[in-house]
Coordinates of C-alpha atoms (C1' of nucleotides) in Angstrom, one line a residue:
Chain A
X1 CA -19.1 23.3 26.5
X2 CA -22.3 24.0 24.5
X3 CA -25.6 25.1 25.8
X4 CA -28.6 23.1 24.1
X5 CA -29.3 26.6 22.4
X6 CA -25.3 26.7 20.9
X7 CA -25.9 22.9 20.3
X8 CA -29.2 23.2 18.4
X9 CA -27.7 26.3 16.3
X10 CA -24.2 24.6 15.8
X11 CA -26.7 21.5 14.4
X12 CA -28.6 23.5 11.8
X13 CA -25.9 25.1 10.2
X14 CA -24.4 21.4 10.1
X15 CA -26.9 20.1 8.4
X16 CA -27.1 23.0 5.8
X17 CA -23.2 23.3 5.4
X18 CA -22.1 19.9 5.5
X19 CA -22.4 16.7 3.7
X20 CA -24.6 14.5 5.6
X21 CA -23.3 11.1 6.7
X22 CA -19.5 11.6 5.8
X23 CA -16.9 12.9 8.2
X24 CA -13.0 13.3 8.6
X25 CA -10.7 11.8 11.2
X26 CA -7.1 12.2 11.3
X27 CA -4.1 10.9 12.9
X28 CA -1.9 13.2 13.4
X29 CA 2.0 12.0 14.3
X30 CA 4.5 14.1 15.5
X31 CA 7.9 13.3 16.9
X32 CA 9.5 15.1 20.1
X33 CA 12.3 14.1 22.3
X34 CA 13.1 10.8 20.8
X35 CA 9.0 9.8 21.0
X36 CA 6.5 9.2 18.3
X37 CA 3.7 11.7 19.3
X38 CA -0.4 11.6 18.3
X39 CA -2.2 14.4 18.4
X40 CA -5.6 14.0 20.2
X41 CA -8.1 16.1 21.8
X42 CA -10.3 15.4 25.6
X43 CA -14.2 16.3 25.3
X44 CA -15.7 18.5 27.8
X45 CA -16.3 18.0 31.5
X46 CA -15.3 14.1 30.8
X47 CA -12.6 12.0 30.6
X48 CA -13.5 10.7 26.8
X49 CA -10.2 11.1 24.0
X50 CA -10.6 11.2 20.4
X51 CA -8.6 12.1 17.0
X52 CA -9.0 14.8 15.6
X53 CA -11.9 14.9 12.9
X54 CA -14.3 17.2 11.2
X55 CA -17.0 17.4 8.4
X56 CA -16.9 18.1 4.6
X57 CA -18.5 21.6 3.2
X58 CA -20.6 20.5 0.8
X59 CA -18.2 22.0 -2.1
X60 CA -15.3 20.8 -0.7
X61 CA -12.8 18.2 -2.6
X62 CA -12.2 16.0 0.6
X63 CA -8.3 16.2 0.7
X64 CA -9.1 20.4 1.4
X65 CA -11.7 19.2 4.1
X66 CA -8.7 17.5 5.5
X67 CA -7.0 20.3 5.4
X68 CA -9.0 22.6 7.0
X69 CA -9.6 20.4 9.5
X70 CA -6.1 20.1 10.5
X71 CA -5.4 23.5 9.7
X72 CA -7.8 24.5 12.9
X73 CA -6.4 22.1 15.6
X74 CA -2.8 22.5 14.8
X75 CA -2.5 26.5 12.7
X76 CA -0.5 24.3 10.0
X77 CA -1.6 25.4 6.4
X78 CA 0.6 22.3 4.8
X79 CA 0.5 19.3 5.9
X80 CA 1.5 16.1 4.8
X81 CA -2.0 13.8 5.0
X82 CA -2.3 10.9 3.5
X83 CA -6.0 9.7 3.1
X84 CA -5.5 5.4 4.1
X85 CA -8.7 4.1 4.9
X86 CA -12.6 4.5 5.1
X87 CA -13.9 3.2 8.3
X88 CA -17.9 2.7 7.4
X89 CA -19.3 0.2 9.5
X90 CA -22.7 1.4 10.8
X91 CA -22.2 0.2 14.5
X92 CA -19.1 3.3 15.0
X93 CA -21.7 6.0 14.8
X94 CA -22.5 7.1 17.7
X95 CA -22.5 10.8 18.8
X96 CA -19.6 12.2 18.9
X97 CA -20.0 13.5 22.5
X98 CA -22.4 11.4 24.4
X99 CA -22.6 14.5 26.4
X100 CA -24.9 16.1 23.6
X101 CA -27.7 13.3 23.6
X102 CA -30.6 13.8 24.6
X103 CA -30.5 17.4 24.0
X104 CA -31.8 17.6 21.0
X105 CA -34.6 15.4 19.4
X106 CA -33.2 12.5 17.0
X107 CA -34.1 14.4 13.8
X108 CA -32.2 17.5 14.6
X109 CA -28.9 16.8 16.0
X110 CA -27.0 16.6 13.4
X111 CA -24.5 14.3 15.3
X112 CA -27.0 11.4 15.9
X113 CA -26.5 10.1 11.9
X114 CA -24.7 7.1 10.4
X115 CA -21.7 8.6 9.9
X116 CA -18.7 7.4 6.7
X117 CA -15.4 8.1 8.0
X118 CA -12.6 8.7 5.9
X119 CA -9.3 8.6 7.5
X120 CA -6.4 10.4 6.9
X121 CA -3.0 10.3 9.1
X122 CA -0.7 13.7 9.0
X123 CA 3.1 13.9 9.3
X124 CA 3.9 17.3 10.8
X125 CA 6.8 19.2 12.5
X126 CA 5.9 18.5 16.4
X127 CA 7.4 22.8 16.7
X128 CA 5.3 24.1 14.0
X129 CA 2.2 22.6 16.3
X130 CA -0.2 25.2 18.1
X131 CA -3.0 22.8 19.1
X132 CA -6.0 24.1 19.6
X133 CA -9.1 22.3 21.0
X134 CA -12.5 22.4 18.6
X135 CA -16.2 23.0 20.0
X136 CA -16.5 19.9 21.5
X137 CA -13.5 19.7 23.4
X138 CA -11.3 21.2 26.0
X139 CA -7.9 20.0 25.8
X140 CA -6.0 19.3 22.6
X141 CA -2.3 18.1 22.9
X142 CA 0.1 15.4 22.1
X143 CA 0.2 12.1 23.3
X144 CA 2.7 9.6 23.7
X145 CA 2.3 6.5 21.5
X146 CA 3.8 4.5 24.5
X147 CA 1.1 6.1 26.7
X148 CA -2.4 6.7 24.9
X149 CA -5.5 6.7 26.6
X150 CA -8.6 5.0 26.1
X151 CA -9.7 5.6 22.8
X152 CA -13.6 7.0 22.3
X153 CA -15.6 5.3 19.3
X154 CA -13.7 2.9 16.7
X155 CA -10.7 5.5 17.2
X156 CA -8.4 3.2 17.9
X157 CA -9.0 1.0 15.0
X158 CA -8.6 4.1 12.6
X159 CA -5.2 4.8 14.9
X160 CA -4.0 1.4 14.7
X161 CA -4.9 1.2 11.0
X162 CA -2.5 4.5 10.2
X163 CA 0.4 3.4 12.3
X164 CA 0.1 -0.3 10.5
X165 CA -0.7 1.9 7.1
X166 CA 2.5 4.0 8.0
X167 CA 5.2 1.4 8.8
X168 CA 4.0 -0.6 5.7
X169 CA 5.1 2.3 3.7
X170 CA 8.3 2.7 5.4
X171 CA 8.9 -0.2 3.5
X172 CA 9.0 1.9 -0.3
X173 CA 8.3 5.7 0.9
X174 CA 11.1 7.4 2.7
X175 CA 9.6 9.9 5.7
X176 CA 11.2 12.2 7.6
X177 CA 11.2 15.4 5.8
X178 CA 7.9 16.1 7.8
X179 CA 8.6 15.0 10.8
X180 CA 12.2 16.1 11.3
X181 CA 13.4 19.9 12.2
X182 CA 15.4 20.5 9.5
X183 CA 18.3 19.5 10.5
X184 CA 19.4 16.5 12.2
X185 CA 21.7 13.9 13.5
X186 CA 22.0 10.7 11.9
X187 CA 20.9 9.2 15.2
X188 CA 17.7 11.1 15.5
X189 CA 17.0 9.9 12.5
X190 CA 17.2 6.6 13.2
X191 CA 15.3 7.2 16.5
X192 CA 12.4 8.0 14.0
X193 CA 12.2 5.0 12.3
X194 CA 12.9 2.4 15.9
X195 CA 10.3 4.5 17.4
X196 CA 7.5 4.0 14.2
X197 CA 8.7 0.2 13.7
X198 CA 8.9 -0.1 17.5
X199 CA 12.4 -2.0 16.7
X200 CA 15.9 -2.0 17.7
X201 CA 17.9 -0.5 14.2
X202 CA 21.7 -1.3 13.4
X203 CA 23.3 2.0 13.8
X204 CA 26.2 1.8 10.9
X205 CA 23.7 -0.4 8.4
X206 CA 20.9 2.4 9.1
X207 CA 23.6 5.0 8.3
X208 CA 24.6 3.3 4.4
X209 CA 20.9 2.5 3.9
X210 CA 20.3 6.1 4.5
X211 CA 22.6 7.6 2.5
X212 CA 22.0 5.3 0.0
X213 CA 18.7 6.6 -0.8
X214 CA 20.8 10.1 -1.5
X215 CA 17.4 12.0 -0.3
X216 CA 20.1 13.4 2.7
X217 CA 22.7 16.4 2.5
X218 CA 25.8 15.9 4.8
X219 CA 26.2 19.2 6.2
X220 CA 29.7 20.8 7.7
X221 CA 28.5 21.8 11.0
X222 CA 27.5 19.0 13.9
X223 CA 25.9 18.9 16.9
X224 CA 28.1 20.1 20.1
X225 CA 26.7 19.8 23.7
X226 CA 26.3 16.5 24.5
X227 CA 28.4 14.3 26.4
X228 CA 29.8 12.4 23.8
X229 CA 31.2 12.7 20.5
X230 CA 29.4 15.3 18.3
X231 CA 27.4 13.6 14.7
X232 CA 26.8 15.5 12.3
X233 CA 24.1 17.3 11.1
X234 CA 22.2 16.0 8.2
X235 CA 19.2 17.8 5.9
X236 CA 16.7 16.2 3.3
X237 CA 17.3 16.8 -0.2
X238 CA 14.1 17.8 -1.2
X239 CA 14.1 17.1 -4.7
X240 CA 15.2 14.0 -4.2
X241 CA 13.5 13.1 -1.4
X242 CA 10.2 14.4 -3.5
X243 CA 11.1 11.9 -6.4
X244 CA 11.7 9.1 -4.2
X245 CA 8.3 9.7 -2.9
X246 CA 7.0 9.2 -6.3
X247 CA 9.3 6.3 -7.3
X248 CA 9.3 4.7 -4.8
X249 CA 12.5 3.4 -3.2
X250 CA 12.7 -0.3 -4.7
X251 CA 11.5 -1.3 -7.4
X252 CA 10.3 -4.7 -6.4
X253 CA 9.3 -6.6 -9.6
Chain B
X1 CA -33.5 2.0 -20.4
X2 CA -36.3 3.5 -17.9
X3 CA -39.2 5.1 -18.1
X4 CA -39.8 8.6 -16.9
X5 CA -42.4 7.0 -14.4
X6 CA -39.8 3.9 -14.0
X7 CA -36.9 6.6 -12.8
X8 CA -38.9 8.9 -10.5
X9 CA -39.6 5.7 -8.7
X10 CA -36.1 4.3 -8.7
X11 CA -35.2 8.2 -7.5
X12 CA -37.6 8.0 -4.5
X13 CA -36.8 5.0 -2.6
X14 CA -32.8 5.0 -4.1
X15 CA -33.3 8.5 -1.6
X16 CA -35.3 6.5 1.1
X17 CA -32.8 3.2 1.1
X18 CA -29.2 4.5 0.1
X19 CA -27.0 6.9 2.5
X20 CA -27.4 9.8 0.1
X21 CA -23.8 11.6 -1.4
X22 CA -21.9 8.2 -1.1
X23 CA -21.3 5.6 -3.7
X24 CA -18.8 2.5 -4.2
X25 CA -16.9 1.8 -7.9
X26 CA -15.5 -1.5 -8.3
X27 CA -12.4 -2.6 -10.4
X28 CA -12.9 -5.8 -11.2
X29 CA -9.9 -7.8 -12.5
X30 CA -10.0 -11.3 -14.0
X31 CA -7.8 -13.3 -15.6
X32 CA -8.1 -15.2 -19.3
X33 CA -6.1 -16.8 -22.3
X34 CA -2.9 -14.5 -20.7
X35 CA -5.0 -11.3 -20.9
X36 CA -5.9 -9.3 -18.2
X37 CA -9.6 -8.3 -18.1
X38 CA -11.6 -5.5 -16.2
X39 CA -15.3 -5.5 -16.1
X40 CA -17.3 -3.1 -17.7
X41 CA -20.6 -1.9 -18.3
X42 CA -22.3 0.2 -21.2
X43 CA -25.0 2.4 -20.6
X44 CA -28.5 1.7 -22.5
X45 CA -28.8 3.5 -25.8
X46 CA -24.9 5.3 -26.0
X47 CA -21.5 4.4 -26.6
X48 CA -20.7 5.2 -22.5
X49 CA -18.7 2.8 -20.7
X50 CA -18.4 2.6 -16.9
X51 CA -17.3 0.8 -14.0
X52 CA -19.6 -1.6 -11.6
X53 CA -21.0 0.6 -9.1
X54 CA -23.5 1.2 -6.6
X55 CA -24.5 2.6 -3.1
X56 CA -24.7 1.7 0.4
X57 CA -28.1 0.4 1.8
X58 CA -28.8 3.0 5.2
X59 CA -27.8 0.4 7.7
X60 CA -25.6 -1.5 5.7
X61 CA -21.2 -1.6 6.2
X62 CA -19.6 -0.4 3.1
X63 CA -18.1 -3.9 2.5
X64 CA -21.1 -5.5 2.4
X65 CA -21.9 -3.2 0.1
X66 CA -19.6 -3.8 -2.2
X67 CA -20.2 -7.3 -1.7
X68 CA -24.0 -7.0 -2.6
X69 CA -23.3 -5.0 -5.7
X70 CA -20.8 -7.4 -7.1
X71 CA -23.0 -10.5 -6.5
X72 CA -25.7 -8.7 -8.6
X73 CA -22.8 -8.1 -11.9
X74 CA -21.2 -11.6 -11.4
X75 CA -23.1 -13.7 -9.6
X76 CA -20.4 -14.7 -7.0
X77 CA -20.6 -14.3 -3.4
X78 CA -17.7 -14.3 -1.7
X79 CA -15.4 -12.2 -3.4
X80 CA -11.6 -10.6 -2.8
X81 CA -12.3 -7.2 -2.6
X82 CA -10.0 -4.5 -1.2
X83 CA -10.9 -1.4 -0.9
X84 CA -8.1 1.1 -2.0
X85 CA -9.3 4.9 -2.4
X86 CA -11.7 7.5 -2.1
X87 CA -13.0 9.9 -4.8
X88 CA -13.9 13.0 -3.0
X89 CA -13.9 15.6 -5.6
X90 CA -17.2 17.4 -6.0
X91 CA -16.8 17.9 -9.7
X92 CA -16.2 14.1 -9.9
X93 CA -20.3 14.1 -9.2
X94 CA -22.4 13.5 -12.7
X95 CA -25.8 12.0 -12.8
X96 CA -24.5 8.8 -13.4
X97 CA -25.9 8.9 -17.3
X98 CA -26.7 12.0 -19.3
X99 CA -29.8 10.2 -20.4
X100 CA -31.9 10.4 -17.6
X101 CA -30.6 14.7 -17.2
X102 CA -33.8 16.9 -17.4
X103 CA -36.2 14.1 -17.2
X104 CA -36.5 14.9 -13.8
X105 CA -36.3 18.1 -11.3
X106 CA -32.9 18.3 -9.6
X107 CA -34.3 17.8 -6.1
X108 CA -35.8 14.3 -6.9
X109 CA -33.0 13.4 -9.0
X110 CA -31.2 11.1 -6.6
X111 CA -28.1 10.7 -9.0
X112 CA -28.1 14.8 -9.3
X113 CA -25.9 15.2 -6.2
X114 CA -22.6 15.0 -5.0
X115 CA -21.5 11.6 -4.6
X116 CA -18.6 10.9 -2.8
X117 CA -17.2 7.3 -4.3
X118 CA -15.5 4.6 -2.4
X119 CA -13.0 2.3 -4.5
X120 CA -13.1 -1.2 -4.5
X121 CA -10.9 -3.5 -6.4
X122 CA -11.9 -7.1 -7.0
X123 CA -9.7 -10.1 -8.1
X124 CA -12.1 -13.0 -9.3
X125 CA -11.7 -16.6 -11.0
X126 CA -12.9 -15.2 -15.2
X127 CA -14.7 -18.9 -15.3
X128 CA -17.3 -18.1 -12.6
X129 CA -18.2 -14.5 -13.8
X130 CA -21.8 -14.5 -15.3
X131 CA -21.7 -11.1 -16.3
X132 CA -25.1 -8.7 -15.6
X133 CA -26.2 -5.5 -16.5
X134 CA -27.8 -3.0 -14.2
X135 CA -30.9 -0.5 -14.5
X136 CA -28.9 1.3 -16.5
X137 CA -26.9 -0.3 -18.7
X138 CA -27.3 -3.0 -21.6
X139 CA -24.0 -4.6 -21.9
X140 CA -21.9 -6.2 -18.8
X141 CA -18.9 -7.3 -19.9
X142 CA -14.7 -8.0 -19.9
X143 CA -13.0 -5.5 -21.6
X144 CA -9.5 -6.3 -22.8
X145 CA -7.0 -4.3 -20.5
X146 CA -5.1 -3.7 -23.9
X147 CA -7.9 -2.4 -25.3
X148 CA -10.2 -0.4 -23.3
X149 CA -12.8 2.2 -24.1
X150 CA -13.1 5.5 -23.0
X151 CA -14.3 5.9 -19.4
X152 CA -17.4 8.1 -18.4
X153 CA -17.0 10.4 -15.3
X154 CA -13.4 10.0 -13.2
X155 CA -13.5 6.1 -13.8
X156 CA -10.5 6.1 -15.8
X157 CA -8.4 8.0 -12.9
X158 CA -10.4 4.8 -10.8
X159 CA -9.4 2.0 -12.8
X160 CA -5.5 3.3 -13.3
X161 CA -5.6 4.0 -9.3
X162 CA -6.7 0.4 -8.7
X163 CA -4.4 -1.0 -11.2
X164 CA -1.3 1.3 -9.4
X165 CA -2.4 -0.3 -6.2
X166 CA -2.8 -3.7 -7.6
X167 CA 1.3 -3.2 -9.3
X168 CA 2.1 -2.2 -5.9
X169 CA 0.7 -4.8 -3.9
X170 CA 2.6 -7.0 -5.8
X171 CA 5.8 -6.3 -3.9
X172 CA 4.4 -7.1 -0.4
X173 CA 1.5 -9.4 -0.7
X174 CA 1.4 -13.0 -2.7
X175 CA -1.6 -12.7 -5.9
X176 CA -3.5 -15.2 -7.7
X177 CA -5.6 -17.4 -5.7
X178 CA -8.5 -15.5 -6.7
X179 CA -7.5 -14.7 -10.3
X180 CA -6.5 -18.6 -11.3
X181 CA -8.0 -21.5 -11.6
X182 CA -7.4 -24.3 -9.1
X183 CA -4.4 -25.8 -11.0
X184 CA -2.8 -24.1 -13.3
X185 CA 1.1 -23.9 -14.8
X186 CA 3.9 -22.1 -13.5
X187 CA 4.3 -20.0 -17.4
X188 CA 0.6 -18.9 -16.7
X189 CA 1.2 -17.6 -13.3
X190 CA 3.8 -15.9 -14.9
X191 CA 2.0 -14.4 -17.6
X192 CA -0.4 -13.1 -14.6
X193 CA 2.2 -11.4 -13.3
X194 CA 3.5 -9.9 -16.6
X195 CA 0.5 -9.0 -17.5
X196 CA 0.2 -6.9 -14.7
X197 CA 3.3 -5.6 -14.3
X198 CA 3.4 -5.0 -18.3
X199 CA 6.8 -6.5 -18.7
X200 CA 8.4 -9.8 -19.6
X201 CA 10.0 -11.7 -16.5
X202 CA 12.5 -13.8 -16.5
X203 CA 11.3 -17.1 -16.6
X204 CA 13.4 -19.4 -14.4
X205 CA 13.8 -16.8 -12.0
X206 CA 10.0 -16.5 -11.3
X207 CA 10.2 -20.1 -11.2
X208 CA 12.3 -19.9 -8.5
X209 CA 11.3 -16.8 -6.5
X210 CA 7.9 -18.2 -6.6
X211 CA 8.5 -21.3 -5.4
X212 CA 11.0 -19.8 -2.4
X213 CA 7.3 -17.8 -0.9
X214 CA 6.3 -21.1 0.0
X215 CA 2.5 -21.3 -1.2
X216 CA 2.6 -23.6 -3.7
X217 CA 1.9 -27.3 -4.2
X218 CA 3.8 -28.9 -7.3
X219 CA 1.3 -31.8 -8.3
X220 CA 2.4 -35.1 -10.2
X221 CA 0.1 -34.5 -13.4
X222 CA 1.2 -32.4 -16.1
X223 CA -0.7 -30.3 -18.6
X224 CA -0.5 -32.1 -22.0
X225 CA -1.9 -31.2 -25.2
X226 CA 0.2 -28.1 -26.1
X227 CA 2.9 -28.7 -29.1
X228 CA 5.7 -28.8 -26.7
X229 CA 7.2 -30.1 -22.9
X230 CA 4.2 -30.6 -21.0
X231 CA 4.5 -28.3 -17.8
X232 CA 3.8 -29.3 -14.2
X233 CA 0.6 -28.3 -12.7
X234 CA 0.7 -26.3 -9.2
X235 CA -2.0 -25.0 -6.5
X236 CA -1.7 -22.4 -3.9
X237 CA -1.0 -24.0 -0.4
X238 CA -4.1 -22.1 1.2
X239 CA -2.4 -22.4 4.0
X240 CA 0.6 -20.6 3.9
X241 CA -1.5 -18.1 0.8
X242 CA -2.9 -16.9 3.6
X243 CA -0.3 -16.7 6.3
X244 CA 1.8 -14.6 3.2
X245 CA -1.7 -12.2 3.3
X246 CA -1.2 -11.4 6.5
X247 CA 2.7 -11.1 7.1
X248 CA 3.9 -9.9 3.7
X249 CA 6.0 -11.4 1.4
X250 CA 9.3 -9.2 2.6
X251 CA 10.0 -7.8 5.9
X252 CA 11.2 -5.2 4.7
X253 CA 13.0 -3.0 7.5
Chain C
dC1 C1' 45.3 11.7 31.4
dT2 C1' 42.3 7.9 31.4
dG3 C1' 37.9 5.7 31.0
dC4 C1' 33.7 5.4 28.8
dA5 C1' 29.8 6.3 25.9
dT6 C1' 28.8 7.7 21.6
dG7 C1' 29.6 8.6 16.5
dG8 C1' 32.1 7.6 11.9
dT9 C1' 34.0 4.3 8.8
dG10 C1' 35.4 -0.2 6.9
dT11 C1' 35.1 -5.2 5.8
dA12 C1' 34.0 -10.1 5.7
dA13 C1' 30.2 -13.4 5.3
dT14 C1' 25.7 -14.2 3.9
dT15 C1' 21.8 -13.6 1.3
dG16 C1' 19.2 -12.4 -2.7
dG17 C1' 18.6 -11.2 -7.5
dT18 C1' 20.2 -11.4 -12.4
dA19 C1' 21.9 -13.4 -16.5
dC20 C1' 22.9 -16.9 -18.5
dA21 C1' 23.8 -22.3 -20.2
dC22 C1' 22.2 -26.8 -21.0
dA23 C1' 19.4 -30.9 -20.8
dA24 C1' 14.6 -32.9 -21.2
dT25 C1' 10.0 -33.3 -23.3
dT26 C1' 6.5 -32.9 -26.9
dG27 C1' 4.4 -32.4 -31.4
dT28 C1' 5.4 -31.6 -36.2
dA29 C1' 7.6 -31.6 -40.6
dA30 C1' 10.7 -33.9 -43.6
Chain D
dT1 C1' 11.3 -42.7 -38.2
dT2 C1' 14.0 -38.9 -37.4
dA3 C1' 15.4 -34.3 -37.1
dC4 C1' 13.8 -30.0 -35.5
dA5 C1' 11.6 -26.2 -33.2
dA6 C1' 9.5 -24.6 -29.3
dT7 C1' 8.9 -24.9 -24.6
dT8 C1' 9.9 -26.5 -19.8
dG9 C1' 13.0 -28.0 -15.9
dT10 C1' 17.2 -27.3 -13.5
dG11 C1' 21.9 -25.5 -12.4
dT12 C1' 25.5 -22.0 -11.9
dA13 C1' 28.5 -18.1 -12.1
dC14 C1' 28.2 -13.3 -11.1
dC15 C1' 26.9 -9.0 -9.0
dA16 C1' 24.3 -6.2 -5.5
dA17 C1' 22.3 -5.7 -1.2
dT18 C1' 22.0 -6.9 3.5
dT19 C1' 23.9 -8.4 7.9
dA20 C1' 27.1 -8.8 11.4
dC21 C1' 30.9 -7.2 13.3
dA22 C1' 35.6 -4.7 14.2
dC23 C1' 38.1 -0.6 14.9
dC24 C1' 39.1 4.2 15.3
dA25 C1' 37.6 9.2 16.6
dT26 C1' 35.6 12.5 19.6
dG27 C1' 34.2 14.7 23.8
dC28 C1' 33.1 14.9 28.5
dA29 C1' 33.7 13.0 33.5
dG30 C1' 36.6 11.9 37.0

DNA sequence: CTGCATGGTGTAATTGGTACACAATTGTAA
DNA sequence: TTACAATTGTGTACCAATTACACCATGCAG
């Protein structure tokens, strides 16, 4: 929680250090326990959620504003971000905490502006994640997809936008490498892609498709413990699975 | 070309009535005796070409925008326009043409700043396109995709991202509504779709794959005049055009 | 040891895409 | 008038990918 004095300071430099009128937002998946995971943050004192977002230095390529921004809430350096979508209808700026108006006249706070968003969504390793709140808020943590709250502003536009953004590019991209540990079952894989298309997957069909892509190294060990038979343990290729990213994995026309 | 007197004007109220450090490009793509065209403008006085551009009125959403600024090149109104990337890069930011450079102090220069560029790329009908110049150009007109001149600023890296996104598009969405005229022959829808894929297609079997999508109407007449079998005319089933929009050609997973 | 849930592999049927062949139409040149 | 070249309309055999399903293997519970 800011004072008005921490407020009116955190404003100025704003103003001088950022690009007016443009900010970040970013979805941020991660997947944990068989569940597709988005990062988001609770403002202060209130029960109000947002994405995670940020501003642009004023001699900043974007794509590093991106990454600084996600760099703070999560102590990732690189991350996987994807830039999908401006969202820059003048009715979605509003503060960004409603806590904050009124304490500072129109012309200072540096909040009270039409804001451009451009959105980004983030594919990151839910164990690499430290999340860490930003000035404006008090908790930042994972969220189940199946169980999101109430989104703040036009934040669940952008969210729906990257999760319809991401499963259209399941379509030619293949994903994983930054969402997976590195290694993996077969069946957590396939967990990955039910749980983004929010669809039932044939098991042995997912398996050839799969391997078919060659982006996956069969490796000798599998996993013991649970009650069943144990799969084997799977990693990504990374060359592969790189060139595929730039390929593409059917040609269509 | 401007005055001195004329620019400093255009400066002050482009800083009173635009969102300052944002700007929108616009590919536009049009379609004519089997050769793809983009629209282009060259500056007054030197052999620079660019693309269509503008900014975004204070209180105005970005597609709007981008609506407003193409109205004013082609004299349509109701355009396809999709908006596919943004150009954050601060070295991207030029003054828009080296002309008007030292004419006036940087901090009244309105094009003197960091713009941050949105991406728009437009699919229109060639035979309602009455090309127009802006303040700063002499010549509005289709450039041969075949034959293009250089680009000023990042607008090459523009146009080739739009054209990527318009190749990919191609797998997952149904084209040509906007880029044909109201009847046309199956061989030039064909050549539409060679021409933007740059590579000969197989004939029957675009026939036939085309037809199997569903949104088009075979009509009695046929086209004569050529030296050889008069083809049948077709028209997009609006209809179902639209439904394809929407769902996507393939279902992919 | 047996049952059961899960993982690994195989295979037939269907669908979709590719590569052709051949007939029909139209204007032109002989 | 006729033969021909160029182009369009339609069909079909073949190969590849996808789908649906069967069967066996493994590992723990009882």
């Amino acid at each position: 929680m800011l004072t008005k004095q921490q407020l009116e300071q955190y404003c100025v430099e704003a103003t001088q250090t950022y690009l007016n009128h443009i900010s970040i937002d970013c979805v941020v998946f991660g997947f944990h326990e068989g569940q597709m995971k988005v990062l988001m943050l609770k403002a202060n004192m209130e029960e109000a959620w947002y994405l995670p977002g940020g501003f642009v230095l004023k001699q900043e390529p974007i794509d590093n504003a991106a990454d600084r921004i996600l760099k703070e809430r999560t102590g990732i350096d690189e991350i996987f971000l994807q830039q999908f979508h401006v969202f820059g209808h003048p009715d979605r700026s509003k503060i960004h905490n409603e806590m904050y108006k009124g304490m500072l006249p129109d012309e200072l706070n540096f909040f009270n502006k039409r804001f451009i968003s451009i959105g980004y969504y983030a594919l990151v390793d839910f164990f690499n994640v430290n999340p860490a709140p930003d000035d404006f808020s008090e908790i930042c943590t994972w969220r189940d997809l199946n169980d999101l709250p109430e989104f703040e502003l036009d934040h669940e536009l952008i969210f729906k936008t990257a999760l319809d953004t991401l499963r259209l590019q399941l379509n030619y991209q293949p994903i994983g490498y930054n969402l997976m540990p590195k290694e993996f079952t077969m069946p957590e894989l396939q967990k990955l892609y039910e749980t983004i298309l929010d669809k039932k997957l044939d098991r042995r069909n997912f398996q050839r498709r799969m391997l078919g892509f060659g982006i996956l190294n069969k490796l000798e060990t599998t996993r013991k413990g649970g009650a069943h038979k144990a799969p084997y343990l799977y990693s990504f290729d990374l060359e592969n699975y790189q060139a595929a990213l730039k390929q593409g994995l059917k040609s269509g026309w």
